[in-house]
Amino acid sequence: MYSEFEWNYTCFSGVDYAEGMDSHIFKIKNEYGTDWEEMIDDEKGNYDYLMFNDVEHRNPFVREELNNWAKWYFDETDFDGVRLDALKHISFDFYKEWLTLLRSNSGKNIFAVGEYWAPGYLNLLQKYIEVTEGCMSLFDSSLQNNFHTASNEGDSYDLRRIFDETLTQADPLHSVSLVDNHDTQPLQDLEAPVENWFKPLAYALILLRVDGYPCIFYPDLYGAHYVDKDKEGNDQEIFLDKVDGIEELLKARKDHAYGEQRDYFEDANCLGWVREGDDEHSGCAVVLSNKEAYEKPMEMGERYIGKTFYDVLGRFEDKVTIDENGWGNFPVPAGNVSVWISE
């Protein structure tokens, strides 16, 4: 209706169906090449092809049409950001061009986050950011996988390693941090769910720290219920619970996660940090444990001397008073998180 462009065989590099032939993946030979497009990694030989009809981004007319579509869609909806799916299967040169023209045509610095799912392969995320000249952020799949692992290993997991080999640690300005998503939830292709007990800890780690741009999974905020097939083809009923304290954590981010950050990561089973706040916001103290209950001494700063702090998550009724040196002893329950803010 909105375009006169005609998609024909020169617009595709491969298909997974040809009438009258056995099931295979077929390459399409055309003037733009007889092989797959070059990707940044050789996973599965070449991961240009994923499924169905693979778009031929070497065709300049295809690129022009997709650029025109982006401008049309922006003109119709005036969006502020885009999520780009399945990056490992799409030309990185195309996206560099597409985002440059989209931002130019819209006159807005459109935010872009891409899904290059490679948990444990930080080098690939960094390589993709390099070849696309930092034109987009990426989901931190390695951090999500660390959360998954930590939630399954319990108190045997060394929490001091939680940010090891993650994009949030290596390149926080290009990192979109997350706890779960539609692919990692149970029975999905990239299944790696974070256990319920650990989710409040994980959300504290992405919401209340300086680094990364946190993304909230809808069922973690509202809950969800569905039925899907397991690997044997049997129906399984799945319930995704709303994360305990998620709204309080979001409010703490909005109102208190500001200013200088000081980390207290000396214990394998108990992490703590403080945010000092700024001229407009009082700060917060965060303590989390994957083992027993702890009490962690941390420095809030001189501006808080004599002030009392309470746990916004309601784990404790008692309050913490900051001493004459600006320090307080902040407790946390076993296998949980507490967030302390000034009264």
Tab-separated table of C-alpha atoms in Angstrom:
chain	number	residue	atom	x	y	z
A	1	MET	CA	0.000	0.000	0.000
A	2	TYR	CA	2.793	2.428	0.889
A	3	SER	CA	5.554	1.305	-1.462
A	4	GLU	CA	5.896	0.404	-5.109
A	5	PHE	CA	9.022	-1.652	-4.461
A	6	GLU	CA	8.817	-5.191	-5.844
A	7	TRP	CA	10.550	-7.953	-3.907
A	8	ASN	CA	11.962	-10.615	-6.247
A	9	TYR	CA	14.648	-13.303	-6.071
A	10	THR	CA	17.486	-10.749	-6.230
A	11	CYS	CA	16.302	-9.416	-2.866
A	12	PHE	CA	17.140	-12.651	-1.043
A	13	SER	CA	20.280	-14.703	-0.456
A	14	GLY	CA	18.616	-17.921	0.699
A	15	VAL	CA	15.396	-19.810	1.451
A	16	ASP	CA	14.475	-22.978	3.344
A	17	TYR	CA	11.792	-24.184	0.915
A	18	ALA	CA	11.615	-24.937	-2.799
A	19	GLU	CA	8.479	-26.435	-4.273
A	20	GLY	CA	8.848	-30.074	-5.255
A	21	MET	CA	12.230	-30.498	-3.552
A	22	ASP	CA	13.345	-32.077	-0.286
A	23	SER	CA	13.768	-29.874	2.780
A	24	HIS	CA	17.084	-28.014	2.666
A	25	ILE	CA	18.555	-24.554	3.007
A	26	PHE	CA	19.071	-23.211	-0.508
A	27	LYS	CA	21.404	-20.410	-1.570
A	28	ILE	CA	20.050	-18.039	-4.183
A	29	LYS	CA	22.537	-17.061	-6.875
A	30	ASN	CA	22.172	-13.523	-8.081
A	31	GLU	CA	24.314	-10.616	-9.294
A	32	TYR	CA	25.194	-9.617	-5.714
A	33	GLY	CA	26.909	-12.854	-4.787
A	34	THR	CA	26.703	-16.623	-4.733
A	35	ASP	CA	27.610	-17.057	-1.053
A	36	TRP	CA	26.289	-15.814	2.262
A	37	GLU	CA	27.064	-12.295	3.448
A	38	GLU	CA	30.093	-11.871	5.685
A	39	MET	CA	29.362	-11.877	9.427
A	40	ILE	CA	31.744	-10.963	12.259
A	41	ASP	CA	31.976	-14.555	13.521
A	42	ASP	CA	32.077	-17.994	11.910
A	43	GLU	CA	29.527	-19.567	14.265
A	44	LYS	CA	28.010	-22.598	12.508
A	45	GLY	CA	30.287	-21.876	9.550
A	46	ASN	CA	28.418	-18.690	8.691
A	47	TYR	CA	25.363	-17.469	10.563
A	48	ASP	CA	23.990	-15.107	7.927
A	49	TYR	CA	21.093	-17.484	7.330
A	50	LEU	CA	18.619	-18.026	10.182
A	51	MET	CA	15.226	-18.975	8.734
A	52	PHE	CA	12.638	-18.433	5.987
A	53	ASN	CA	13.686	-15.925	3.294
A	54	ASP	CA	17.052	-14.332	4.035
A	55	VAL	CA	17.191	-10.699	2.925
A	56	GLU	CA	20.017	-9.786	0.542
A	57	HIS	CA	21.491	-6.628	2.058
A	58	ARG	CA	24.142	-6.404	-0.691
A	59	ASN	CA	21.362	-5.367	-3.053
A	60	PRO	CA	21.389	-1.513	-3.027
A	61	PHE	CA	17.708	-1.381	-3.942
A	62	VAL	CA	16.847	-3.495	-0.883
A	63	ARG	CA	18.863	-1.173	1.330
A	64	GLU	CA	17.151	1.861	-0.167
A	65	GLU	CA	13.728	0.325	0.448
A	66	LEU	CA	14.556	-0.527	4.082
A	67	ASN	CA	15.892	2.997	4.617
A	68	ASN	CA	12.716	4.428	3.089
A	69	TRP	CA	10.619	2.188	5.324
A	70	ALA	CA	12.435	3.443	8.441
A	71	LYS	CA	11.747	7.075	7.479
A	72	TRP	CA	8.093	6.285	6.707
A	73	TYR	CA	7.637	4.443	10.003
A	74	PHE	CA	9.233	7.275	11.968
A	75	ASP	CA	7.051	9.860	10.195
A	76	GLU	CA	3.967	7.812	11.084
A	77	THR	CA	4.799	7.084	14.737
A	78	ASP	CA	7.571	9.462	15.945
A	79	PHE	CA	9.366	6.761	17.953
A	80	ASP	CA	12.368	7.417	20.219
A	81	GLY	CA	14.249	4.141	20.008
A	82	VAL	CA	14.609	0.802	18.231
A	83	ARG	CA	15.412	-2.750	19.304
A	84	LEU	CA	17.279	-4.639	16.579
A	85	ASP	CA	16.772	-8.393	16.684
A	86	ALA	CA	19.141	-11.217	15.685
A	87	LEU	CA	22.161	-9.055	14.822
A	88	LYS	CA	24.455	-12.019	14.248
A	89	HIS	CA	22.390	-12.898	11.153
A	90	ILE	CA	22.313	-9.430	9.534
A	91	SER	CA	24.909	-7.279	7.767
A	92	PHE	CA	26.637	-4.973	10.233
A	93	ASP	CA	27.429	-2.534	7.417
A	94	PHE	CA	23.726	-2.277	6.651
A	95	TYR	CA	22.795	-1.359	10.213
A	96	LYS	CA	25.524	1.273	10.368
A	97	GLU	CA	24.029	2.891	7.253
A	98	TRP	CA	20.413	2.356	8.365
A	99	LEU	CA	20.862	4.024	11.764
A	100	THR	CA	22.884	6.923	10.324
A	101	LEU	CA	20.140	7.710	7.796
A	102	LEU	CA	17.338	7.154	10.321
A	103	ARG	CA	18.891	9.657	12.726
A	104	SER	CA	19.591	12.108	9.930
A	105	ASN	CA	16.097	11.849	8.441
A	106	SER	CA	14.359	12.061	11.804
A	107	GLY	CA	16.514	14.815	13.246
A	108	LYS	CA	16.615	12.819	16.504
A	109	ASN	CA	19.375	10.835	18.175
A	110	ILE	CA	17.326	7.631	18.021
A	111	PHE	CA	18.402	5.201	20.749
A	112	ALA	CA	19.267	1.745	19.403
A	113	VAL	CA	19.875	-1.513	21.243
A	114	GLY	CA	20.825	-4.673	19.394
A	115	GLU	CA	20.466	-8.325	20.320
A	116	TYR	CA	23.765	-10.103	19.644
A	117	TRP	CA	23.273	-13.095	21.925
A	118	ALA	CA	26.684	-14.522	22.799
A	119	PRO	CA	26.857	-15.297	26.542
A	120	GLY	CA	30.448	-15.859	27.615
A	121	TYR	CA	31.873	-14.258	24.455
A	122	LEU	CA	32.509	-10.657	25.454
A	123	ASN	CA	35.018	-10.355	22.605
A	124	LEU	CA	32.227	-10.783	20.035
A	125	LEU	CA	30.105	-8.040	21.587
A	126	GLN	CA	33.116	-5.731	21.646
A	127	LYS	CA	33.980	-6.634	18.054
A	128	TYR	CA	30.430	-5.850	16.915
A	129	ILE	CA	30.509	-2.458	18.654
A	130	GLU	CA	33.850	-1.784	16.976
A	131	VAL	CA	32.767	-2.675	13.424
A	132	THR	CA	29.540	-0.672	13.786
A	133	GLU	CA	31.538	2.278	15.185
A	134	GLY	CA	29.494	2.386	18.390
A	135	CYS	CA	26.269	3.274	16.605
A	136	MET	CA	24.194	1.082	18.927
A	137	SER	CA	24.183	-0.470	22.391
A	138	LEU	CA	23.987	-4.235	22.934
A	139	PHE	CA	22.166	-6.417	25.443
A	140	ASP	CA	24.645	-7.785	27.980
A	141	SER	CA	24.003	-11.482	27.384
A	142	SER	CA	27.062	-12.430	29.462
A	143	LEU	CA	25.743	-10.654	32.555
A	144	GLN	CA	22.352	-12.332	32.120
A	145	ASN	CA	24.112	-15.688	31.934
A	146	ASN	CA	26.087	-14.855	35.084
A	147	PHE	CA	22.794	-14.162	36.867
A	148	HIS	CA	21.424	-17.500	35.629
A	149	THR	CA	24.521	-19.351	36.861
A	150	ALA	CA	24.601	-17.554	40.223
A	151	SER	CA	20.935	-18.297	40.844
A	152	ASN	CA	21.503	-22.021	40.275
A	153	GLU	CA	24.776	-22.372	42.182
A	154	GLY	CA	23.507	-20.635	45.326
A	155	ASP	CA	26.022	-19.902	48.067
A	156	SER	CA	28.803	-21.721	46.183
A	157	TYR	CA	28.854	-18.885	43.625
A	158	ASP	CA	31.442	-16.183	44.273
A	159	LEU	CA	29.459	-12.952	43.918
A	160	ARG	CA	32.674	-11.015	43.358
A	161	ARG	CA	32.699	-12.603	39.859
A	162	ILE	CA	29.213	-11.422	38.904
A	163	PHE	CA	30.473	-8.748	36.485
A	164	ASP	CA	33.413	-10.753	35.118
A	165	GLU	CA	33.610	-10.858	31.304
A	166	THR	CA	30.491	-8.693	30.934
A	167	LEU	CA	29.814	-5.746	28.660
A	168	THR	CA	28.523	-3.778	31.650
A	169	GLN	CA	31.998	-3.928	33.168
A	170	ALA	CA	34.010	-3.583	29.953
A	171	ASP	CA	31.960	-0.963	28.073
A	172	PRO	CA	29.116	0.329	30.265
A	173	LEU	CA	28.148	3.118	27.868
A	174	HIS	CA	27.160	0.524	25.244
A	175	SER	CA	25.634	-2.011	27.640
A	176	VAL	CA	21.916	-2.635	28.146
A	177	SER	CA	21.704	-4.867	31.204
A	178	LEU	CA	18.871	-7.316	31.802
A	179	VAL	CA	17.847	-10.136	34.147
A	180	ASP	CA	15.630	-12.178	31.801
A	181	ASN	CA	13.859	-11.777	28.470
A	182	HIS	CA	11.463	-13.590	26.151
A	183	ASP	CA	14.228	-15.889	24.861
A	184	THR	CA	15.710	-16.880	28.243
A	185	GLN	CA	12.383	-17.674	29.924
A	186	PRO	CA	11.449	-21.373	30.409
A	187	LEU	CA	10.902	-23.520	27.297
A	188	GLN	CA	12.295	-20.911	24.890
A	189	ASP	CA	15.204	-21.291	22.459
A	190	LEU	CA	17.829	-19.613	24.658
A	191	GLU	CA	16.383	-20.871	27.938
A	192	ALA	CA	18.476	-19.640	30.873
A	193	PRO	CA	16.020	-18.339	33.459
A	194	VAL	CA	17.139	-16.662	36.659
A	195	GLU	CA	15.698	-18.380	39.727
A	196	ASN	CA	13.089	-16.391	41.653
A	197	TRP	CA	15.119	-16.064	44.862
A	198	PHE	CA	17.975	-14.344	43.013
A	199	LYS	CA	15.945	-11.932	40.893
A	200	PRO	CA	15.688	-9.173	43.541
A	201	LEU	CA	19.498	-9.338	43.874
A	202	ALA	CA	19.970	-9.214	40.106
A	203	TYR	CA	17.641	-6.259	39.699
A	204	ALA	CA	19.456	-4.386	42.469
A	205	LEU	CA	22.696	-5.015	40.539
A	206	ILE	CA	21.357	-3.491	37.299
A	207	LEU	CA	19.076	-0.788	38.702
A	208	LEU	CA	21.055	0.762	41.546
A	209	ARG	CA	24.592	0.897	40.173
A	210	VAL	CA	26.299	3.424	37.898
A	211	ASP	CA	27.096	1.153	34.947
A	212	GLY	CA	24.764	-0.109	32.241
A	213	TYR	CA	21.337	0.912	30.956
A	214	PRO	CA	18.843	-1.440	32.667
A	215	CYS	CA	15.975	-3.125	30.833
A	216	ILE	CA	13.028	-4.573	32.793
A	217	PHE	CA	11.348	-7.799	31.652
A	218	TYR	CA	7.567	-7.302	31.556
A	219	PRO	CA	6.646	-10.526	33.477
A	220	ASP	CA	9.114	-9.581	36.227
A	221	LEU	CA	7.029	-6.462	36.833
A	222	TYR	CA	3.543	-7.857	36.195
A	223	GLY	CA	3.796	-11.660	36.283
A	224	ALA	CA	2.858	-14.033	33.446
A	225	HIS	CA	1.318	-17.441	32.785
A	226	TYR	CA	1.512	-19.586	29.660
A	227	VAL	CA	1.491	-23.147	28.329
A	228	ASP	CA	4.207	-24.308	25.933
A	229	LYS	CA	5.770	-27.527	24.631
A	230	ASP	CA	8.856	-29.090	26.207
A	231	LYS	CA	11.551	-30.877	24.196
A	232	GLU	CA	9.494	-34.073	24.220
A	233	GLY	CA	6.462	-32.258	22.828
A	234	ASN	CA	4.468	-32.320	26.062
A	235	ASP	CA	2.480	-29.331	27.309
A	236	GLN	CA	4.008	-27.556	30.291
A	237	GLU	CA	2.275	-24.864	32.333
A	238	ILE	CA	4.621	-22.031	33.261
A	239	PHE	CA	4.048	-19.356	35.899
A	240	LEU	CA	6.379	-16.348	36.002
A	241	ASP	CA	6.007	-14.527	39.313
A	242	LYS	CA	6.298	-10.800	39.809
A	243	VAL	CA	9.705	-10.104	41.357
A	244	ASP	CA	9.577	-9.422	45.080
A	245	GLY	CA	10.240	-5.716	45.706
A	246	ILE	CA	10.605	-4.768	42.019
A	247	GLU	CA	8.532	-1.578	42.327
A	248	GLU	CA	10.512	-0.436	45.372
A	249	LEU	CA	13.762	-1.081	43.487
A	250	LEU	CA	12.539	0.953	40.513
A	251	LYS	CA	11.525	3.823	42.794
A	252	ALA	CA	14.887	3.652	44.576
A	253	ARG	CA	16.619	3.975	41.199
A	254	LYS	CA	14.529	6.989	40.257
A	255	ASP	CA	14.905	8.797	43.586
A	256	HIS	CA	18.202	7.661	45.145
A	257	ALA	CA	20.666	5.964	42.731
A	258	TYR	CA	22.784	9.089	42.145
A	259	GLY	CA	26.256	10.352	42.917
A	260	GLU	CA	29.562	8.680	43.635
A	261	GLN	CA	29.541	4.897	44.018
A	262	ARG	CA	31.706	3.039	46.536
A	263	ASP	CA	31.918	-0.743	46.312
A	264	TYR	CA	32.393	-3.211	49.161
A	265	PHE	CA	33.031	-6.424	47.234
A	266	GLU	CA	35.479	-8.072	49.646
A	267	ASP	CA	33.207	-11.017	50.555
A	268	ALA	CA	32.400	-13.894	48.173
A	269	ASN	CA	28.841	-14.192	49.496
A	270	CYS	CA	27.928	-10.616	50.359
A	271	LEU	CA	28.225	-7.542	48.147
A	272	GLY	CA	27.565	-3.979	49.162
A	273	TRP	CA	27.817	-0.521	47.673
A	274	VAL	CA	26.685	3.005	48.407
A	275	ARG	CA	25.553	5.858	46.205
A	276	GLU	CA	26.321	9.171	47.881
A	277	GLY	CA	23.512	11.088	46.207
A	278	ASP	CA	23.790	14.590	44.789
A	279	ASP	CA	22.464	18.096	45.457
A	280	GLU	CA	18.922	17.038	44.529
A	281	HIS	CA	18.779	13.388	45.645
A	282	SER	CA	19.648	11.555	48.841
A	283	GLY	CA	21.688	8.426	48.200
A	284	CYS	CA	21.281	4.793	49.186
A	285	ALA	CA	23.161	1.810	50.609
A	286	VAL	CA	22.658	-1.627	49.049
A	287	VAL	CA	23.611	-5.004	50.546
A	288	LEU	CA	22.932	-8.427	49.042
A	289	SER	CA	23.754	-11.954	50.151
A	290	ASN	CA	23.564	-15.384	48.518
A	291	LYS	CA	24.265	-17.149	51.825
A	292	GLU	CA	23.476	-16.282	55.444
A	293	ALA	CA	22.458	-12.962	56.970
A	294	TYR	CA	25.206	-10.340	57.036
A	295	GLU	CA	25.900	-6.893	58.424
A	296	LYS	CA	28.206	-4.833	56.240
A	297	PRO	CA	29.964	-1.643	57.407
A	298	MET	CA	29.973	0.974	54.635
A	299	GLU	CA	30.726	4.672	54.388
A	300	MET	CA	27.817	6.895	53.384
A	301	GLY	CA	29.767	10.133	53.815
A	302	GLU	CA	29.923	13.108	56.160
A	303	ARG	CA	26.656	14.648	54.921
A	304	TYR	CA	24.781	11.736	56.525
A	305	ILE	CA	26.377	11.887	60.004
A	306	GLY	CA	23.689	11.323	62.639
A	307	LYS	CA	20.982	10.467	60.088
A	308	THR	CA	18.926	7.291	60.289
A	309	PHE	CA	18.374	4.914	57.365
A	310	TYR	CA	15.524	2.455	56.806
A	311	ASP	CA	15.181	-0.529	54.467
A	312	VAL	CA	12.767	0.411	51.649
A	313	LEU	CA	12.210	-3.292	50.938
A	314	GLY	CA	10.876	-3.779	54.453
A	315	ARG	CA	13.208	-6.636	55.389
A	316	PHE	CA	14.007	-4.957	58.717
A	317	GLU	CA	12.044	-2.851	61.181
A	318	ASP	CA	15.181	-1.606	62.944
A	319	LYS	CA	16.995	1.396	61.526
A	320	VAL	CA	20.658	2.202	60.947
A	321	THR	CA	22.247	5.367	62.346
A	322	ILE	CA	25.280	6.851	60.607
A	323	ASP	CA	28.160	7.416	63.053
A	324	GLU	CA	30.398	10.467	63.514
A	325	ASN	CA	32.718	9.229	60.741
A	326	GLY	CA	29.926	8.849	58.178
A	327	TRP	CA	29.786	5.055	58.432
A	328	GLY	CA	26.895	2.672	59.103
A	329	ASN	CA	26.447	-1.080	59.647
A	330	PHE	CA	23.871	-2.195	57.067
A	331	PRO	CA	22.273	-5.653	57.502
A	332	VAL	CA	20.805	-7.991	54.894
A	333	PRO	CA	18.753	-11.201	55.367
A	334	ALA	CA	20.016	-14.566	54.161
A	335	GLY	CA	19.772	-14.989	50.382
A	336	ASN	CA	18.255	-11.567	49.873
A	337	VAL	CA	18.850	-7.848	49.305
A	338	SER	CA	18.225	-4.741	51.379
A	339	VAL	CA	18.206	-1.135	50.167
A	340	TRP	CA	18.732	1.529	52.809
A	341	ILE	CA	17.805	5.188	52.379
A	342	SER	CA	17.846	8.193	54.682
A	343	GLU	CA	14.673	9.202	56.538
